[in-house]
Amino acid sequence: MNIVVCVKQVPNTETKIRIAEDGLSIDSANVDYVISPYDEYALEEAIRVKEQQGGEVTVITVGDEDPKGILQKCLAMGCDQAIHISDERLNGSDSLGIARCLAGALQQISFDIVFFGQQGVGTDCSQVGPMVSELLGLALVNVAKELKLDGTHVTAKREIEGAWEKVVCELPVAVTAQKDLNEPRYPSLRGIMQAKQKEIATKTLDDLGLAADAVGPSAVKLEISKMELPSPRKSGEIIDGASTEEKIEKLIQKLHDEVGVI
Amino acid sequence: MAEHILVYVGHRNEQVIRPSLEALSEARRIADANGFSVSAVVVGVEGNDLPSECAYYGADTVYVIRDAALRQYSSDGYAQALKSIVDELNPLIMLFSADSMGKDLSPVLAAKLEAGLATDCTGIWIDDGHVNVKRPMYAGKAYATVRFKATPQLVSLRPKVFDLGERNAKRRAEVIERDLGTQEQDLRAHVIDVVQSGKQQLDVSEADIIVSGGRGLGGQEHFDIIEDLADTLHAAVGASRAAVDAGWIDHQHQVGQTGKIVNPTLYIACGISGAIQHQVGMKNAKFIVAINKDPDAPIFQLADYGIVGDLFEIVPALTKKLKEVVQ
């Protein structure tokens, strides 16, 4: 089985975000980039499918920040080869542009299943996985909590509000991973050593047969006109009192008078 | 000719997805301010209740797609059906709510239309026919203003941010029925069942009040006191990642960066220290109450009202007092 997983580099979730001087992006100085958390569940599922069904896992990432660190981690976890799509003509692409790049790369590989995280915790658009599924005419299991493969038949559980949907489809399929789809492994020491022998291929738009005006800034349908920090919350108060009873009474009074919920 | 705003109004088993009505309400407000007309599109319903609701909340026209093969949700099937309406109507703007169905459907449709899509938006305004939106990025640590450059302009709106408009049961809309001839075998993926998670509970993403438990609870059995308080307030039960990862409660309840971003009127955090990844999930609550025995817990910096103390004493006492007050 040929398995692909698409990952994205994002700022570490602990990062204190600052706005860049251009006012249109975040300041990337001193930002520690990591694999987007949801992509880790995607990676783990891809590797499990390989372990159960045989085959190979290819990991793909798009972008200019040096992804060597994260791709090495993916290879160390158990991916077999990596592709880095890198082209400065991609700066300022929107989700559709990125989806077209990934679709272009996927079209050059024969694959049965492609995994994504359900959203990248950078721009948080939640679009690329479903867009790729549409561009390539794949069945889509979005926000997957559980995945079962039986030959070419896929049965999955997809998370919705307060419930889950049972989804069935045939391969090839695009799956976006939700938290707790599995428990991602830590790379083993052996995996880390083996990763150094595995191939990381760099591809440009020309390698993918894509025109810059199909995927780059001239193709975008929307653009950021401003980036700003959220307004901080007003600071609150610690309710004091001689006893728990007194504090609770004060709180209930506030909930009544100021919050209006009782 | 008035420009159109098309709104997807979603349902499950003929029960409307409430955030869709928020999107419809916002469409009505935009339409009134700009002289546009509002069309709603509903897929896979048998009756007329949902089309009528669309009218009551401000749709001028309601497209009802009756294909039997679309009775159950299918993202590619529904996206194809919506495309036929978009091709016909040529709307300037199309709105979805960013609930799980909207988030599934809107990017598939956007790719079909090769259109721009801005997801999970918290503000929307029009200048000269161009849609501008405000949307959170980096888990809400930054907000981007995004402006569309091409039509149709697809936007999904964050649930519980936009007010529901007035429901006017006297309002009528033109109802246009369609059968698009969708065949089962055309659908790439099928939903064959919908299963409630555990007991019938209000989802955190839909709740006005959330009572949330964290590591301080110490164990699954102690979630009882959270549930009691939640029941008394008709609230949803939330949880921090620590509680979910410890196996005390299902991920559906997790609030935070790898859980849900919530927008309640009131968020009560019990035994939650307030790590940044949790804060990003709940800091948009209108009011925050924190109960924690550690006076230095970061959650107190975010809370409007804090009580420092033992949650095992405070939470049940609060529940008891509230029950008396509510009587």
Coordinates of C-alpha atoms in Angstrom, one line a residue:
Chain A
M1 CA 0.0 0.0 0.0
N2 CA 1.3 3.5 -0.9
I3 CA 0.7 6.0 1.9
V4 CA 1.3 9.7 1.9
V5 CA 1.2 12.1 4.7
C6 CA 1.2 15.9 4.3
V7 CA 2.7 17.9 7.2
K8 CA 3.0 21.5 8.0
Q9 CA 5.5 23.5 10.1
V10 CA 3.9 25.8 12.6
P11 CA 5.1 27.9 15.5
N12 CA 5.4 25.9 18.7
T13 CA 2.1 26.3 20.6
E14 CA 3.9 27.9 23.6
T15 CA 5.1 30.7 21.3
K16 CA 4.3 34.3 22.2
I17 CA 3.1 35.7 19.0
R18 CA 4.4 39.1 17.8
I19 CA 3.3 41.0 14.8
A20 CA 5.9 41.6 12.1
E21 CA 6.9 45.1 11.0
D22 CA 4.9 44.9 7.8
G23 CA 1.7 44.5 9.9
L24 CA 0.6 41.6 7.7
S25 CA 2.3 38.6 9.2
I26 CA 3.8 37.3 12.5
D27 CA 7.4 38.0 13.5
S28 CA 9.2 34.8 12.8
A29 CA 12.4 35.7 14.6
N30 CA 13.0 33.4 17.6
V31 CA 10.0 31.3 16.7
D32 CA 10.5 27.6 17.3
Y33 CA 8.9 25.7 14.4
V34 CA 7.4 22.2 15.1
I35 CA 5.2 19.7 13.3
S36 CA 1.6 20.9 13.6
P37 CA 0.1 18.8 16.5
Y38 CA -2.7 17.3 14.4
D39 CA -0.2 16.2 11.8
E40 CA 1.5 14.0 14.4
Y41 CA -1.7 11.9 14.6
A42 CA -1.7 11.8 10.8
L43 CA 1.9 10.6 10.7
E44 CA 1.2 7.9 13.4
E45 CA -1.8 6.6 11.5
A46 CA 0.1 6.5 8.2
I47 CA 2.9 4.5 9.9
R48 CA 0.4 2.1 11.5
V49 CA -1.3 1.5 8.2
K50 CA 2.1 0.6 6.7
E51 CA 2.8 -1.7 9.6
Q52 CA -0.5 -3.5 9.2
Q53 CA -0.8 -3.6 5.4
G54 CA 2.8 -3.3 4.2
G55 CA 4.0 -0.6 1.8
E56 CA 5.7 2.7 2.1
V57 CA 5.0 6.1 3.6
T58 CA 6.0 9.3 1.9
V59 CA 5.9 12.5 3.9
I60 CA 5.4 15.8 2.0
T61 CA 5.7 19.4 3.3
V62 CA 5.4 22.7 1.5
G63 CA 7.2 25.9 2.5
D64 CA 10.3 27.9 2.7
E65 CA 11.3 27.5 6.3
D66 CA 14.0 24.9 6.5
P67 CA 12.0 21.7 7.2
K68 CA 14.9 19.4 7.6
G69 CA 14.4 19.1 11.3
I70 CA 10.7 18.1 11.1
L71 CA 11.2 15.9 8.1
Q72 CA 14.0 14.0 9.9
K73 CA 11.6 13.5 12.8
C74 CA 8.9 12.1 10.4
L75 CA 11.5 9.8 8.8
A76 CA 12.7 8.7 12.3
M77 CA 9.1 7.9 13.3
G78 CA 8.9 5.5 10.3
C79 CA 8.3 7.4 7.1
D80 CA 10.4 6.0 4.2
Q81 CA 11.1 9.1 2.1
A82 CA 10.3 12.8 2.2
I83 CA 9.5 15.5 -0.3
H84 CA 10.0 19.2 0.4
I85 CA 8.2 21.4 -2.0
S86 CA 10.1 24.6 -2.0
D87 CA 9.8 27.6 -4.4
E88 CA 9.9 31.3 -3.6
R89 CA 7.1 31.8 -6.1
L90 CA 4.9 30.2 -3.4
N91 CA 5.3 33.0 -0.9
G92 CA 1.9 34.4 -0.2
S93 CA -0.1 31.4 -1.6
D94 CA -3.5 30.8 -0.2
S95 CA -5.0 27.4 0.8
L96 CA -6.1 26.6 -2.7
G97 CA -2.6 27.3 -4.0
I98 CA -1.1 25.0 -1.4
A99 CA -3.7 22.4 -2.1
R100 CA -2.8 22.6 -5.8
C101 CA 0.9 22.1 -5.0
L102 CA 0.2 19.0 -2.9
A103 CA -2.2 17.7 -5.5
G104 CA 0.5 18.2 -8.1
A105 CA 3.0 16.2 -6.0
L106 CA 0.5 13.5 -5.3
Q107 CA -0.3 13.1 -8.9
Q108 CA 3.3 12.1 -9.5
I109 CA 3.2 9.3 -6.9
S110 CA 0.9 6.3 -7.0
F111 CA -1.0 6.3 -3.6
D112 CA -3.9 4.7 -1.9
I113 CA -4.3 6.9 1.1
V114 CA -3.2 10.4 2.0
F115 CA -3.2 11.8 5.5
F116 CA -3.4 15.3 6.8
G117 CA -3.9 16.9 10.2
Q118 CA -7.4 18.3 10.5
Q119 CA -6.0 21.8 10.8
G120 CA -2.6 23.4 10.8
V121 CA -2.3 25.4 14.0
G122 CA -0.7 28.3 12.2
T123 CA -3.3 29.8 10.0
D124 CA -5.9 27.4 11.3
C125 CA -7.8 27.3 8.0
S126 CA -8.8 23.6 8.0
Q127 CA -9.0 23.7 4.2
V128 CA -6.0 22.0 2.6
G129 CA -6.9 18.4 3.2
P130 CA -10.5 18.6 1.9
M131 CA -9.4 20.8 -1.0
V132 CA -6.8 18.2 -2.0
S133 CA -9.5 15.5 -1.8
E134 CA -11.6 17.5 -4.2
L135 CA -8.8 18.4 -6.6
L136 CA -7.9 14.7 -6.9
G137 CA -11.4 13.2 -6.8
L138 CA -10.7 11.3 -3.6
A139 CA -13.2 10.2 -1.0
L140 CA -12.8 12.3 2.1
V141 CA -12.9 11.4 5.8
N142 CA -12.5 14.7 7.6
V143 CA -11.7 14.9 11.4
A144 CA -11.2 11.2 11.8
K145 CA -11.4 9.6 15.2
E146 CA -10.9 6.1 14.1
L147 CA -10.0 4.4 10.8
K148 CA -10.4 0.8 9.6
L149 CA -9.1 -0.6 6.4
D150 CA -10.4 -3.8 4.9
G151 CA -8.9 -4.4 1.5
T152 CA -10.0 -1.3 -0.5
H153 CA -12.9 -0.6 1.8
V154 CA -12.6 2.1 4.4
T155 CA -14.8 2.5 7.5
A156 CA -14.1 5.5 9.7
K157 CA -15.6 7.5 12.6
R158 CA -15.7 11.2 12.1
E159 CA -16.2 13.6 15.0
I160 CA -19.1 16.0 14.9
E161 CA -20.8 18.0 17.8
G162 CA -21.7 15.7 20.6
A163 CA -21.6 12.6 18.3
W164 CA -19.7 10.8 15.6
E165 CA -20.6 9.9 12.1
K166 CA -19.7 6.5 10.6
V167 CA -18.4 7.1 7.1
V168 CA -17.7 4.4 4.5
C169 CA -15.9 4.8 1.2
E170 CA -13.4 3.1 -1.1
L171 CA -9.8 3.7 -1.7
P172 CA -8.2 6.1 -2.7
V173 CA -9.1 8.3 0.3
A174 CA -7.9 11.5 1.9
V175 CA -8.1 11.4 5.7
T176 CA -7.7 14.4 8.1
A177 CA -6.7 13.3 11.6
Q178 CA -8.3 14.5 14.8
K179 CA -6.6 14.4 18.2
D180 CA -6.8 10.9 19.7
L181 CA -7.1 9.1 16.4
N182 CA -4.1 7.2 17.9
E183 CA -1.2 7.8 20.3
P184 CA 1.8 9.2 18.3
R185 CA 5.0 7.3 19.0
Y186 CA 8.3 8.9 19.9
P187 CA 11.0 8.2 17.4
S188 CA 13.3 5.4 18.6
L189 CA 17.1 5.8 18.6
R190 CA 17.3 3.3 15.8
G191 CA 14.7 5.2 13.9
I192 CA 16.7 8.4 14.3
M193 CA 19.8 6.7 12.9
Q194 CA 18.0 5.1 10.0
A195 CA 16.4 8.5 9.1
K196 CA 19.8 9.8 8.1
Q197 CA 19.9 7.3 5.3
K198 CA 16.5 8.2 3.9
E199 CA 15.9 10.5 1.0
I200 CA 14.6 14.0 1.3
A201 CA 13.9 15.3 -2.3
T202 CA 13.4 19.0 -2.9
K203 CA 10.9 19.9 -5.6
T204 CA 10.1 23.2 -7.3
L205 CA 7.0 24.2 -9.1
D206 CA 8.7 23.3 -12.4
D207 CA 9.3 19.7 -11.0
L208 CA 5.6 19.5 -10.3
G209 CA 4.6 20.9 -13.7
L210 CA 2.8 23.8 -12.0
A211 CA 2.7 27.4 -13.2
A212 CA 3.4 30.1 -10.7
D213 CA 0.3 31.9 -11.7
A214 CA -1.8 28.9 -10.7
V215 CA -0.5 28.6 -7.2
G216 CA 1.4 31.8 -6.2
P217 CA 0.3 35.2 -5.0
S218 CA -1.1 36.2 -8.3
A219 CA -3.6 33.3 -8.0
V220 CA -4.9 34.1 -4.6
K221 CA -8.6 34.8 -4.2
L222 CA -8.1 36.5 -0.8
E223 CA -5.3 38.2 1.0
I224 CA -4.4 39.4 4.4
S225 CA -4.7 43.2 4.7
K226 CA -3.9 43.4 8.4
M227 CA -2.6 41.2 11.3
E228 CA -3.0 42.2 14.8
L229 CA -2.9 41.0 18.4
P230 CA -6.2 40.4 20.2
S231 CA -7.3 43.1 22.7
P232 CA -6.4 41.8 26.2
R233 CA -9.1 41.0 28.6
K234 CA -9.9 43.4 31.4
S235 CA -8.3 42.0 34.6
G236 CA -10.7 40.5 37.1
E237 CA -10.9 40.1 40.8
I238 CA -10.3 37.4 43.4
I239 CA -13.4 37.1 45.5
D240 CA -12.5 37.2 49.2
G241 CA -14.5 36.4 52.2
A242 CA -14.3 35.0 55.7
S243 CA -15.7 31.7 54.7
T244 CA -16.4 29.5 51.6
E245 CA -20.1 30.2 52.1
E246 CA -19.5 34.0 52.0
K247 CA -17.3 33.8 48.8
I248 CA -19.9 31.6 47.1
E249 CA -22.7 34.1 48.0
K250 CA -20.7 36.9 46.5
L251 CA -20.0 34.9 43.4
I252 CA -23.7 34.1 42.9
Q253 CA -24.5 37.8 43.4
K254 CA -22.1 38.6 40.6
L255 CA -23.5 35.9 38.3
H256 CA -26.9 37.4 38.9
D257 CA -26.1 41.1 38.7
E258 CA -23.3 41.3 36.1
V259 CA -23.3 38.1 34.1
G260 CA -27.0 37.7 34.0
V261 CA -27.1 33.9 33.9
I262 CA -29.2 33.3 37.0
Chain B
M1 CA -30.4 43.3 -10.2
A2 CA -29.7 42.8 -6.5
E3 CA -26.6 40.9 -5.6
H4 CA -27.2 37.6 -3.8
I5 CA -25.9 36.2 -0.6
L6 CA -26.4 32.5 -0.5
V7 CA -26.4 30.7 2.9
Y8 CA -26.1 27.0 3.5
V9 CA -28.4 26.0 6.2
G10 CA -27.4 22.6 7.6
H11 CA -29.4 20.0 9.4
R12 CA -29.0 16.5 10.9
N13 CA -32.1 14.3 10.6
E14 CA -34.2 17.4 9.9
Q15 CA -33.0 19.2 13.0
V16 CA -31.5 22.5 12.0
I17 CA -27.9 23.1 12.9
R18 CA -28.3 26.3 15.0
P19 CA -25.2 28.1 13.9
S20 CA -26.5 28.0 10.4
L21 CA -29.3 30.2 11.5
E22 CA -26.7 32.6 13.0
A23 CA -25.1 32.7 9.5
L24 CA -28.5 33.3 7.9
S25 CA -29.2 36.1 10.4
E26 CA -25.9 37.8 9.6
A27 CA -26.6 37.4 5.9
R28 CA -29.9 39.2 6.5
R29 CA -28.1 42.1 8.3
I30 CA -25.6 42.4 5.5
A31 CA -28.3 42.3 2.9
D32 CA -30.3 45.0 4.6
A33 CA -27.3 47.2 4.9
N34 CA -26.2 46.8 1.2
G35 CA -29.4 46.2 -0.7
F36 CA -28.7 42.5 -1.4
S37 CA -31.1 39.6 -1.4
V38 CA -30.7 36.5 0.7
S39 CA -31.1 32.9 -0.5
A40 CA -30.9 29.9 1.7
V41 CA -30.1 26.4 0.4
V42 CA -31.1 23.3 2.2
V43 CA -30.2 19.7 1.1
G44 CA -31.6 16.4 1.9
V45 CA -34.8 17.3 3.8
E46 CA -38.2 15.7 3.2
G47 CA -40.5 18.1 4.9
N48 CA -41.1 21.9 4.8
D49 CA -40.2 22.8 8.4
L50 CA -36.6 23.7 7.7
P51 CA -37.4 25.8 4.5
S52 CA -40.0 27.6 6.6
E53 CA -37.4 28.3 9.4
C54 CA -35.1 29.8 6.7
A55 CA -37.9 32.2 5.7
Y56 CA -38.6 33.1 9.4
Y57 CA -34.9 34.0 9.9
G58 CA -34.7 36.2 6.8
A59 CA -34.3 34.2 3.6
D60 CA -36.0 35.8 0.6
T61 CA -35.7 32.6 -1.4
V62 CA -35.1 29.0 -0.2
Y63 CA -33.6 26.4 -2.6
V64 CA -34.6 22.9 -1.4
I65 CA -32.7 20.0 -2.9
R66 CA -34.8 16.9 -2.5
D67 CA -32.5 14.2 -4.0
A68 CA -33.1 10.9 -2.1
A69 CA -29.5 10.0 -2.5
L70 CA -28.6 13.1 -0.4
R71 CA -30.9 12.2 2.5
Q72 CA -27.8 11.3 4.4
Y73 CA -24.9 13.7 4.5
S74 CA -22.1 13.3 2.0
S75 CA -19.5 16.0 1.7
D76 CA -18.8 15.5 -2.0
G77 CA -22.4 14.9 -2.8
Y78 CA -23.6 18.0 -0.9
A79 CA -20.8 20.1 -2.4
Q80 CA -21.8 19.0 -5.9
A81 CA -25.4 19.9 -5.2
L82 CA -24.4 23.3 -3.8
K83 CA -22.3 24.0 -6.9
S84 CA -25.3 23.7 -9.1
I85 CA -27.1 26.4 -7.1
V86 CA -24.0 28.6 -7.1
D87 CA -23.6 28.2 -10.9
E88 CA -27.2 29.2 -11.3
L89 CA -27.5 32.0 -8.8
N90 CA -24.0 33.4 -9.2
P91 CA -24.0 34.8 -5.6
L92 CA -21.6 37.5 -4.6
I93 CA -21.1 35.9 -1.2
M94 CA -21.8 32.5 0.2
L95 CA -22.0 31.9 4.0
F96 CA -21.6 28.8 6.1
S97 CA -21.4 28.3 9.8
A98 CA -18.0 26.9 10.8
D99 CA -19.6 23.9 12.6
S100 CA -18.4 20.4 11.8
M101 CA -20.6 20.2 8.7
G102 CA -19.7 23.7 7.4
K103 CA -16.0 23.0 7.9
D104 CA -16.3 19.8 6.0
L105 CA -18.4 21.1 3.1
S106 CA -17.1 24.6 2.5
P107 CA -13.5 23.7 1.4
V108 CA -14.7 21.0 -0.9
L109 CA -17.1 23.4 -2.5
A110 CA -14.4 26.1 -2.7
A111 CA -12.1 23.7 -4.5
K112 CA -14.9 22.8 -6.9
L113 CA -15.5 26.5 -7.6
E114 CA -11.8 27.4 -7.5
A115 CA -13.0 30.1 -5.1
G116 CA -11.5 31.7 -2.0
L117 CA -12.7 30.6 1.4
A118 CA -12.2 32.3 4.7
T119 CA -13.0 29.9 7.6
D120 CA -14.0 30.4 11.2
C121 CA -14.5 34.2 10.9
T122 CA -15.5 36.4 13.8
G123 CA -16.3 39.5 11.9
I124 CA -17.5 40.3 8.4
W125 CA -18.1 43.6 6.5
I126 CA -18.4 44.6 2.9
D127 CA -16.6 47.4 1.0
D128 CA -17.5 48.0 -2.6
G129 CA -18.7 44.5 -3.0
H130 CA -15.5 43.0 -1.5
V131 CA -16.0 40.9 1.5
N132 CA -13.6 41.6 4.4
V133 CA -13.4 39.2 7.4
K134 CA -11.6 39.1 10.7
R135 CA -10.4 35.6 11.6
P136 CA -8.3 34.1 14.3
M137 CA -4.9 32.6 13.5
Y138 CA -2.3 30.9 15.7
A139 CA -5.1 29.6 17.9
G140 CA -6.5 33.1 18.4
K141 CA -3.1 34.6 19.4
A142 CA -3.4 36.9 16.4
Y143 CA -6.3 38.1 14.3
A144 CA -6.0 38.6 10.5
T145 CA -8.2 40.9 8.5
V146 CA -8.6 39.2 5.1
R147 CA -10.0 40.8 2.0
F148 CA -11.4 38.9 -1.0
K149 CA -10.1 39.6 -4.5
A150 CA -12.4 37.4 -6.5
T151 CA -16.0 36.1 -6.5
P152 CA -17.8 34.0 -5.3
Q153 CA -16.6 34.9 -1.8
L154 CA -17.0 31.9 0.5
V155 CA -17.0 32.5 4.3
S156 CA -17.7 30.3 7.3
L157 CA -18.6 32.0 10.5
R158 CA -17.6 30.9 13.9
P159 CA -20.5 29.6 15.9
K160 CA -21.9 31.7 18.8
V161 CA -20.3 34.9 17.7
F162 CA -23.0 36.3 15.5
D163 CA -26.4 36.9 17.1
L164 CA -29.5 35.1 16.0
G165 CA -31.8 37.5 14.3
E166 CA -35.5 37.9 15.1
R167 CA -37.6 34.9 14.2
N168 CA -40.6 36.2 12.3
A169 CA -43.1 33.3 11.7
K170 CA -45.1 35.6 9.4
R171 CA -42.2 35.9 6.9
R172 CA -42.6 34.1 3.7
A173 CA -39.9 33.1 1.1
E174 CA -40.1 31.9 -2.4
V175 CA -39.4 28.1 -2.2
I176 CA -37.7 26.6 -5.2
E177 CA -37.5 22.8 -5.2
R178 CA -34.9 20.9 -7.1
D179 CA -34.1 17.3 -7.8
L180 CA -30.6 17.1 -9.3
G181 CA -30.7 13.4 -10.1
T182 CA -27.9 12.4 -7.8
Q183 CA -27.1 8.7 -7.8
E184 CA -25.7 6.8 -4.8
Q185 CA -22.8 5.5 -6.9
D186 CA -21.8 9.1 -7.7
L187 CA -21.0 9.7 -4.1
R188 CA -17.4 9.1 -3.0
A189 CA -18.1 8.9 0.7
H190 CA -21.3 8.0 2.6
V191 CA -22.4 8.7 6.2
I192 CA -24.2 5.5 7.2
D193 CA -24.8 6.2 10.9
V194 CA -24.7 9.0 13.5
V195 CA -24.0 7.9 17.0
Q196 CA -24.4 10.1 20.1
S197 CA -21.2 10.2 22.3
G198 CA -22.2 8.9 25.7
K199 CA -25.3 10.4 27.2
Q200 CA -27.3 13.0 25.4
Q201 CA -25.3 16.1 26.3
L202 CA -25.0 19.7 25.2
D203 CA -21.8 20.2 23.2
V204 CA -19.4 22.8 24.5
S205 CA -19.3 24.5 21.1
E206 CA -23.0 25.1 21.4
A207 CA -23.4 26.0 25.1
D208 CA -24.0 29.4 26.7
I209 CA -22.6 28.2 30.0
I210 CA -19.7 25.7 30.4
V211 CA -18.5 24.1 33.6
S212 CA -15.0 22.7 33.0
G213 CA -12.8 20.4 35.0
G214 CA -9.1 19.9 34.9
R215 CA -6.2 18.0 36.5
G216 CA -7.2 19.3 39.9
L217 CA -10.1 16.9 39.9
G218 CA -7.7 14.1 40.4
G219 CA -9.8 11.4 38.8
Q220 CA -12.7 10.4 36.6
E221 CA -15.1 9.8 39.5
H222 CA -14.7 13.4 40.6
F223 CA -16.2 14.7 37.4
D224 CA -19.5 14.1 39.1
I225 CA -19.2 17.4 40.9
I226 CA -18.6 19.2 37.6
E227 CA -21.6 17.4 36.1
D228 CA -23.8 18.4 39.0
L229 CA -22.9 22.0 38.7
A230 CA -23.4 21.8 35.0
D231 CA -26.8 20.3 35.3
T232 CA -27.9 22.9 37.8
L233 CA -26.9 25.7 35.4
H234 CA -28.1 23.8 32.2
A235 CA -24.5 24.0 31.1
A236 CA -22.2 21.9 29.1
V237 CA -19.3 20.0 30.7
G238 CA -15.9 20.9 29.5
A239 CA -12.4 19.6 30.2
S240 CA -8.8 20.5 30.0
R241 CA -6.4 18.4 27.9
A242 CA -4.9 16.9 31.1
A243 CA -8.3 15.5 32.1
V244 CA -8.9 14.1 28.6
D245 CA -5.4 12.6 28.3
A246 CA -5.8 11.0 31.7
G247 CA -8.8 9.2 30.3
W248 CA -11.3 10.8 32.7
I249 CA -13.5 12.2 29.9
D250 CA -14.0 12.0 26.2
H251 CA -12.1 14.4 23.8
Q252 CA -15.5 15.8 22.7
H253 CA -15.4 17.8 26.0
Q254 CA -11.9 19.1 25.6
V255 CA -11.5 22.9 25.4
G256 CA -8.3 24.3 24.0
Q257 CA -5.9 24.3 21.1
T258 CA -6.3 20.6 20.3
G259 CA -9.9 20.6 21.5
K260 CA -12.6 23.1 20.8
I261 CA -12.6 26.8 20.8
V262 CA -15.7 28.0 22.7
N263 CA -17.7 31.2 22.9
P264 CA -20.0 30.9 25.9
T265 CA -21.5 33.6 28.0
L266 CA -19.9 32.0 31.1
Y267 CA -17.0 29.6 31.5
I268 CA -16.4 28.2 35.0
A269 CA -12.9 26.6 35.2
C270 CA -12.5 24.2 38.2
G271 CA -9.1 22.8 39.0
I272 CA -7.7 24.0 35.7
S273 CA -4.3 25.9 36.0
G274 CA -4.8 27.7 32.7
A275 CA -1.9 26.7 30.4
I276 CA -1.8 28.8 27.3
Q277 CA -3.1 26.0 25.1
H278 CA -6.2 25.8 27.3
Q279 CA -6.6 29.6 27.4
V280 CA -6.7 29.9 23.6
G281 CA -9.8 27.7 23.8
M282 CA -11.8 29.6 26.3
K283 CA -10.5 33.2 26.5
N284 CA -13.3 34.4 24.2
A285 CA -15.9 33.6 26.9
K286 CA -17.8 36.7 27.9
F287 CA -17.3 35.9 31.6
I288 CA -14.8 33.6 33.2
V289 CA -14.9 32.2 36.7
A290 CA -11.9 30.3 38.0
I291 CA -11.8 28.0 41.1
N292 CA -8.3 26.7 42.0
K293 CA -6.3 26.1 45.2
D294 CA -3.2 27.7 43.6
P295 CA -3.4 31.5 43.8
D296 CA -0.6 31.7 41.2
A297 CA -2.4 29.6 38.6
P298 CA -2.4 31.5 35.3
I299 CA -6.1 31.0 34.9
F300 CA -6.7 33.8 37.5
Q301 CA -5.1 36.3 35.2
L302 CA -7.8 35.5 32.7
A303 CA -10.8 35.2 35.1
D304 CA -13.3 37.9 35.8
Y305 CA -14.0 36.3 39.2
G306 CA -11.7 33.9 41.0
I307 CA -12.0 31.9 44.1
V308 CA -8.9 30.5 45.6
G309 CA -9.7 27.3 47.5
D310 CA -10.4 23.6 47.5
L311 CA -12.7 22.9 44.6
F312 CA -14.0 19.8 46.4
E313 CA -15.5 22.1 49.0
I314 CA -16.3 25.1 46.7
V315 CA -17.9 23.4 43.7
P316 CA -20.5 21.2 45.6
A317 CA -21.3 24.2 47.9
L318 CA -21.8 26.4 44.8
T319 CA -24.1 23.8 43.3
K320 CA -26.1 23.5 46.5
K321 CA -26.5 27.3 46.9
L322 CA -27.5 27.7 43.2
K323 CA -30.2 25.0 43.7
E324 CA -31.6 27.0 46.6
V325 CA -31.5 30.3 44.7
V326 CA -33.1 28.8 41.6
Q327 CA -36.0 27.5 43.6

